[in-house]
C-alpha cells in the first residue's frame, strides 16, 4: 500500500452539490460567477440543499423557516457570559456553542429525513446569531435579536452592530456568503462527511467541520491575511516584508490552492469588492497593499490568491473585527456542510481509508522494570 500525501488527487466520493472542473466552480451546475452577481445567500442555501433554484414561494418559505429559527437558547448566551471570552478565539467558542445546540435539541439523534432537515434549518439559522452574540457579549454589550424582515446578510451586520446596515454593505456581505458557500471536498466538508458517515448526528458533523475550518491552512487563512496586512502597514513596506518571508521559506497566507491550477475563480469577485469598499471607506491602503502583495507573490512564486486573500480586506472595510473573519466563513460554509451531510446520509457508507504503516515491526513486549 502506498499513501498519497494529503490525499492529493484522490477521488473519495461522488457528490451532486458542487464541482471544480478546469478551474470552474459550479454549485449544482450553476457557475459561481452567475450566482455571485445574481443570487441571494438564501437562494444558494436552497439550491445546495434541494438541487434546484427555489421558486418565489419556496424562497419565501425557507426565508421564513430561517428567520423563525434564528434565536439561540438562553443557556448558550449564559455560557458565553460564564468565562473570559475576550481571551477565547471566536472559532473555539462557536465550535463549542454548536456542540451545545445539540444538547438542547430533543431531536438531536433523530435520524429521520424530516428531523435532519429541520436541524439543518436550525443550524444555518442560528450560526450567524451565535457569532454576533459572542462578539457583542465579549464587548460587554447585550445581544441584538435578529429582525424577521431581514435576510441572513443584513441580519448578520445588524445583530453585530445594532445599527441598520447600508445597502452597499448588505450587498457585499451577501456576495461574500454566496462565494464561500460550498467548495466540493475541501478539508472541513470532508471532515463533516467522515463524521456523519459513522451515522453520528448533524451537530457532531458541523462541530467537527468547524474545527477543521479553523486551521490557518484552510478557513483560518483569512484572519492570517489581515494579520499580515496589518504588519505590512503600508504599501511601500510590502516588497521587503514579502521577500523576507519568502527567504525564510514561510508561506504567504491567502495564496496557493490544492485544486486550482490557474487561480481561484472567487478571488476576482473579492478583489473587485475590496477595491469598491476600500474606496468607499476612504481607506484604500488595504486594497493597494493587497494588490502589491499579489503582484510580488505571483511574480516570485507563481502563486495566485485564493478565496481567503481579498476577503480579508473586504471584511476589514466592512468594519468587522479580524478574529470574526473565519467565523463568517463558517456562517456561509455551514450551508455546504449541511448539503454534504444530507447527501451523505442519503447514500451512506462508512468512510475508512487505510494507512501505510511505517513504524517499527516485530517488537517484543518488555516488562516495565526491565525497560531502560
Ligand atoms: C478556503 C481555503 O482553504 S483556501 C486555502 C487557504 N490557505 C492558505 O491560504 C494558506 C497558504 N497556502 C497554503 O498553505 C497552500 O497553498 C495550501 C494549503 C492552500 C495548499 O496546499 P498543498 O496543495 O498541500 O501545497 P503545499 O503546501 O504542499 O505546497 C506546495 C509547494 O508550494 C509552496 N507553497 C504553497 N502555498 C504557498 C504559499 N501560500 N506561500 C508560499 N509557498 C507556498 C509550498 O511551500 C511547497 O513548496 P515546496 O514544494 O518547495 O516545499
Ligand atoms: O477547497 C479547498 O481545499 C479549500 C477552499 O478553497 C474552500 O474550502 O473554499
XYZ file of C-alpha atoms and ligand atoms in Angstrom:
432
model
C 0.000 0.000 0.000
C 1.350 3.433 -0.899
C -0.039 6.575 0.687
C -0.848 9.699 -1.347
C 0.335 12.606 0.818
C -2.596 14.769 1.810
C -4.850 12.557 -0.374
C -3.917 14.807 -3.304
C -5.875 13.882 -6.418
C -7.774 11.099 -4.626
C -11.466 10.977 -5.551
C -13.159 9.997 -2.294
C -16.876 10.258 -3.059
C -19.479 11.168 -5.633
C -21.438 14.363 -4.995
C -24.121 16.398 -6.758
C -23.557 19.526 -4.649
C -20.681 21.432 -6.264
C -17.880 20.798 -8.707
C -14.488 22.187 -9.698
C -13.629 21.271 -13.267
C -10.937 23.080 -15.263
C -10.785 25.837 -12.622
C -14.529 26.488 -12.946
C -16.571 26.306 -9.758
C -20.244 25.444 -10.000
C -22.947 24.866 -7.390
C -25.360 22.220 -8.764
C -24.173 23.163 -12.260
C -24.592 26.946 -11.832
C -21.396 28.901 -12.432
C -20.219 30.770 -9.338
C -19.819 33.980 -11.407
C -23.504 33.918 -12.246
C -24.553 33.187 -8.665
C -22.234 35.845 -7.217
C -23.787 38.510 -9.438
C -27.418 37.491 -9.069
C -28.280 35.220 -6.162
C -29.201 35.850 -2.566
C -27.489 33.632 0.000
C -30.879 32.100 0.867
C -31.375 31.080 -2.778
C -27.968 29.410 -2.702
C -28.825 27.549 0.512
C -31.989 26.255 -1.132
C -30.053 25.308 -4.266
C -27.430 23.358 -2.327
C -29.983 21.503 -0.186
C -32.626 20.794 -2.837
C -30.568 20.580 -6.045
C -32.648 23.308 -7.744
C -33.179 27.050 -7.513
C -36.280 27.957 -5.481
C -39.486 29.412 -6.861
C -40.635 32.654 -5.205
C -42.883 30.645 -2.916
C -40.134 28.183 -1.951
C -37.735 31.046 -1.300
C -40.266 32.835 0.908
C -40.809 29.593 2.825
C -37.136 28.867 3.517
C -36.543 32.517 4.470
C -39.379 32.281 6.983
C -38.078 28.982 8.361
C -34.611 30.520 8.770
C -35.991 33.686 10.383
C -38.190 31.667 12.769
C -35.185 29.641 13.951
C -32.549 32.371 14.264
C -32.846 32.722 18.043
C -30.354 30.848 20.232
C -31.034 29.085 23.572
C -30.543 31.327 26.605
C -28.226 28.634 28.033
C -25.744 29.358 25.227
C -25.881 33.096 25.974
C -25.347 32.326 29.676
C -22.461 30.045 28.754
C -20.774 32.845 26.775
C -21.086 35.060 29.864
C -19.514 32.500 32.173
C -15.936 32.631 31.034
C -13.488 35.239 29.967
C -14.496 35.241 26.324
C -12.271 38.179 25.470
C -9.391 35.667 25.730
C -11.070 32.945 23.655
C -10.844 32.718 19.880
C -14.367 33.054 18.464
C -13.892 29.900 16.366
C -13.330 27.895 19.564
C -16.390 29.491 21.165
C -18.584 28.875 18.103
C -17.371 25.271 17.825
C -18.357 24.709 21.476
C -21.656 26.573 21.080
C -22.707 24.478 18.059
C -21.995 21.350 20.073
C -24.113 22.833 22.886
C -27.024 23.429 20.493
C -27.214 19.641 20.158
C -27.712 19.344 23.930
C -30.874 21.443 23.803
C -32.404 19.713 20.781
C -34.558 16.745 21.810
C -34.380 15.514 18.192
C -30.567 15.662 18.047
C -30.304 11.901 17.463
C -33.451 11.511 15.375
C -32.075 10.356 12.027
C -35.317 10.729 10.048
C -35.086 12.837 6.897
C -37.599 15.349 8.286
C -35.751 15.780 11.590
C -32.408 16.168 9.806
C -33.834 18.857 7.501
C -35.314 20.683 10.490
C -31.908 20.553 12.226
C -30.221 21.832 9.060
C -32.534 24.871 9.106
C -31.786 25.411 12.800
C -28.023 25.232 12.382
C -27.980 27.521 9.354
C -30.293 29.990 11.099
C -28.505 30.005 14.449
C -24.862 30.123 13.368
C -24.897 33.842 12.395
C -26.654 34.707 15.668
C -24.055 32.754 17.653
C -21.220 34.706 16.043
C -22.747 38.152 16.565
C -23.977 37.369 20.102
C -20.479 36.180 21.018
C -18.956 39.317 19.548
C -21.283 41.613 21.496
C -21.094 39.768 24.808
C -17.307 39.894 24.839
C -17.544 43.665 24.411
C -19.938 43.904 27.348
C -22.915 44.597 25.048
C -26.303 42.874 25.056
C -27.018 40.592 22.074
C -29.377 42.055 19.475
C -32.354 39.982 18.290
C -32.378 39.301 14.533
C -35.092 41.133 12.573
C -37.640 38.805 10.956
C -37.857 41.066 7.885
C -34.091 40.870 7.185
C -32.209 38.157 5.297
C -29.065 36.491 6.669
C -26.607 39.071 5.263
C -28.498 42.105 6.604
C -29.198 40.428 9.921
C -25.564 39.494 10.458
C -24.487 43.119 10.120
C -27.477 44.370 12.110
C -27.064 41.952 15.025
C -23.316 42.636 15.057
C -23.616 46.411 15.358
C -27.217 47.059 16.421
C -27.421 49.532 13.538
C -29.290 49.349 10.270
C -26.680 48.286 7.672
C -26.188 50.212 4.416
C -27.372 48.737 1.125
C -23.780 48.543 -0.142
C -22.647 46.633 2.958
C -25.512 44.132 2.722
C -24.890 43.575 -0.977
C -21.162 42.976 -0.419
C -21.743 40.689 2.552
C -24.374 38.675 0.675
C -21.930 38.205 -2.204
C -19.202 37.022 0.182
C -21.640 34.499 1.698
C -22.581 33.216 -1.782
C -18.917 32.866 -2.762
C -17.965 30.875 0.357
C -20.991 28.561 0.499
C -19.564 25.357 -0.919
C -16.381 24.005 -2.424
C -16.513 20.331 -3.292
C -14.491 18.112 -0.938
C -12.467 20.743 0.931
C -10.990 19.711 4.290
C -13.889 20.831 6.522
C -16.554 19.310 4.259
C -14.608 16.057 4.113
C -14.386 16.148 7.922
C -18.162 16.602 8.186
C -18.780 13.700 5.802
C -16.344 11.382 7.629
C -18.028 12.215 10.929
C -21.631 11.635 9.842
C -20.724 8.565 7.787
C -20.440 6.784 11.151
C -24.165 7.701 11.453
C -23.310 10.266 14.072
C -25.662 13.261 14.325
C -25.660 16.553 12.386
C -24.450 18.608 15.377
C -21.372 16.376 15.649
C -20.731 16.726 11.901
C -20.891 20.536 11.960
C -18.855 20.764 15.175
C -16.124 18.641 13.571
C -16.232 20.740 10.398
C -15.832 23.995 12.352
C -12.746 22.501 13.988
C -11.265 21.738 10.557
C -12.140 25.154 9.094
C -10.413 26.910 11.998
C -6.880 25.961 10.877
C -4.770 28.578 9.034
C -4.193 26.299 6.032
C -7.971 26.362 5.455
C -10.560 28.943 6.631
C -8.254 30.429 9.258
C -6.162 31.917 6.440
C -8.451 34.958 6.063
C -7.633 36.199 9.572
C -3.948 35.402 8.973
C -4.035 37.532 5.790
C -5.331 40.511 7.770
C -2.605 39.997 10.379
C -0.046 40.082 7.569
C -1.538 43.237 6.008
C -1.557 44.904 9.421
C 2.107 44.004 9.934
C 2.989 45.376 6.490
C 1.158 48.573 7.431
C 1.810 50.481 4.225
C 2.152 49.626 0.560
C 5.790 50.777 0.492
C 6.747 48.106 3.064
C 5.182 45.239 1.116
C 8.159 44.285 -1.064
C 10.658 43.958 1.803
C 8.128 42.190 4.054
C 7.156 39.544 1.477
C 10.734 38.993 0.278
C 11.849 38.423 3.878
C 9.044 35.914 4.441
C 9.880 34.054 1.247
C 13.575 33.934 2.093
C 12.642 32.326 5.441
C 10.566 29.811 3.407
C 7.386 30.961 5.144
C 4.038 30.626 3.441
C 2.187 33.733 2.311
C -1.333 33.336 3.621
C -4.166 33.597 1.112
C -2.081 32.199 -1.773
C -1.990 28.774 -3.389
C -4.601 26.085 -3.685
C -4.654 22.311 -3.803
C -7.090 22.105 -6.716
C -6.883 25.267 -8.855
C -4.104 25.456 -11.425
C -4.843 28.899 -12.892
C -6.383 30.695 -9.949
C -9.408 30.615 -7.704
C -12.439 31.969 -9.612
C -13.820 33.517 -6.405
C -10.789 35.765 -5.917
C -11.649 38.202 -8.739
C -15.059 38.948 -7.194
C -13.494 39.592 -3.817
C -10.747 41.739 -5.359
C -13.397 43.882 -7.025
C -15.349 44.184 -3.782
C -12.200 45.034 -1.866
C -11.472 47.891 -4.278
C -15.025 49.216 -4.160
C -15.320 49.072 -0.371
C -11.884 50.473 0.392
C -12.648 53.430 -1.918
C -15.942 53.973 -0.121
C -14.341 53.939 3.323
C -11.594 56.296 2.134
C -9.007 53.794 3.390
C -7.708 52.464 0.099
C -4.409 51.286 1.588
C -5.731 47.786 2.415
C -6.703 47.186 -1.194
C -3.494 48.745 -2.515
C -1.362 46.661 -0.159
C -3.236 43.512 -1.169
C -2.718 44.312 -4.838
C 1.014 44.842 -4.272
C 1.355 41.581 -2.309
C -0.442 39.753 -5.135
C 1.944 41.267 -7.691
C 5.029 40.184 -5.711
C 3.841 36.678 -4.810
C 2.670 35.987 -8.341
C 5.946 37.077 -9.896
C 8.203 35.465 -7.254
C 6.359 32.184 -6.681
C 3.768 31.931 -9.474
C 1.163 31.527 -6.746
C -2.279 33.075 -7.159
C -4.645 34.425 -4.493
C -7.312 32.107 -3.124
C -10.725 32.989 -1.649
C -9.159 33.983 1.678
C -6.866 36.700 0.347
C -9.190 39.524 -0.706
C -11.973 38.520 1.694
C -9.716 39.854 4.464
C -9.707 43.453 3.191
C -13.419 43.168 2.290
C -14.402 42.274 5.866
C -11.989 44.846 7.294
C -13.600 47.549 5.147
C -16.988 46.482 6.492
C -15.644 47.307 9.962
C -15.630 43.705 11.187
C -13.208 42.539 13.917
C -10.427 40.447 12.402
C -10.985 37.360 14.529
C -14.578 37.162 13.234
C -13.399 36.583 9.648
C -13.175 32.785 9.972
C -16.472 32.519 11.892
C -18.054 34.405 8.958
C -16.629 31.743 6.658
C -18.430 29.182 8.861
C -21.698 31.171 8.669
C -21.572 30.683 4.913
C -19.913 27.260 4.632
C -22.352 25.629 7.054
C -24.776 25.662 4.095
C -22.370 23.483 2.108
C -21.521 21.242 5.085
C -25.232 20.620 5.632
C -25.817 19.859 1.934
C -22.982 17.315 2.031
C -24.150 15.845 5.344
C -27.687 15.337 3.990
C -26.210 13.841 0.813
C -24.015 11.502 2.863
C -26.981 10.263 4.927
C -28.930 9.583 1.705
C -26.355 7.125 0.382
C -24.171 6.295 3.335
C -21.164 4.059 3.682
C -18.574 4.306 6.461
C -15.512 6.301 5.293
C -12.477 4.374 6.431
C -9.306 4.567 4.340
C -6.087 2.693 5.118
C -2.679 3.867 6.396
C 0.666 2.782 5.042
C 2.376 1.648 8.269
C 5.952 2.949 8.577
C 6.608 2.318 12.312
C 8.812 -0.354 13.916
C 7.993 -4.013 13.390
C 8.215 -7.300 15.299
C 8.687 -5.698 18.727
C 8.725 -7.865 21.867
C 6.858 -6.695 24.982
C 9.372 -5.829 27.747
C 8.135 -5.768 31.386
C 8.314 -2.234 32.783
C 11.050 -2.995 35.356
C 13.362 -4.221 32.560
C 12.977 -1.099 30.370
C 15.794 1.439 30.185
C -10.531 28.287 1.905
C -9.222 27.680 1.764
O -8.943 26.730 2.457
S -8.175 28.267 0.604
C -6.550 27.928 1.251
C -6.256 28.808 2.427
N -4.901 28.590 2.923
C -3.914 29.446 2.713
O -4.055 30.465 2.082
C -2.599 29.086 3.356
C -1.441 29.278 2.410
N -1.459 28.295 1.361
C -1.062 27.009 1.574
O -0.585 26.652 2.669
C -1.193 26.009 0.448
O -1.116 26.635 -0.801
C -2.483 25.195 0.554
C -2.624 24.593 1.949
C -3.688 26.071 0.280
C -2.468 24.080 -0.497
O -1.523 23.208 -0.075
P -0.891 21.980 -0.883
O -1.608 21.674 -2.106
O -0.734 20.898 0.116
O 0.519 22.538 -1.284
P 1.826 22.524 -0.372
O 1.583 23.168 0.928
O 2.334 21.106 -0.358
O 2.740 23.448 -1.254
C 3.419 23.037 -2.443
C 4.623 23.933 -2.633
O 4.199 25.275 -2.864
C 4.631 26.132 -1.790
N 3.502 26.966 -1.380
C 2.199 26.645 -1.403
N 1.461 27.656 -0.928
C 2.334 28.633 -0.611
C 2.169 29.907 -0.072
N 0.964 30.383 0.235
N 3.260 30.661 0.131
C 4.496 30.208 -0.185
N 4.708 28.974 -0.687
C 3.635 28.210 -0.900
C 4.995 25.194 -0.647
O 5.933 25.756 0.222
C 5.523 23.997 -1.400
O 6.832 24.287 -1.829
P 7.955 23.141 -1.864
O 7.428 22.113 -2.832
O 9.161 23.881 -2.312
O 8.032 22.610 -0.472
O -11.230 23.505 -1.458
C -10.298 23.734 -0.666
O -9.338 22.955 -0.494
C -10.289 24.980 0.125
C -11.202 26.028 -0.374
O -10.892 26.779 -1.271
C -12.515 26.142 0.240
O -12.859 25.330 1.113
O -13.279 27.052 -0.143
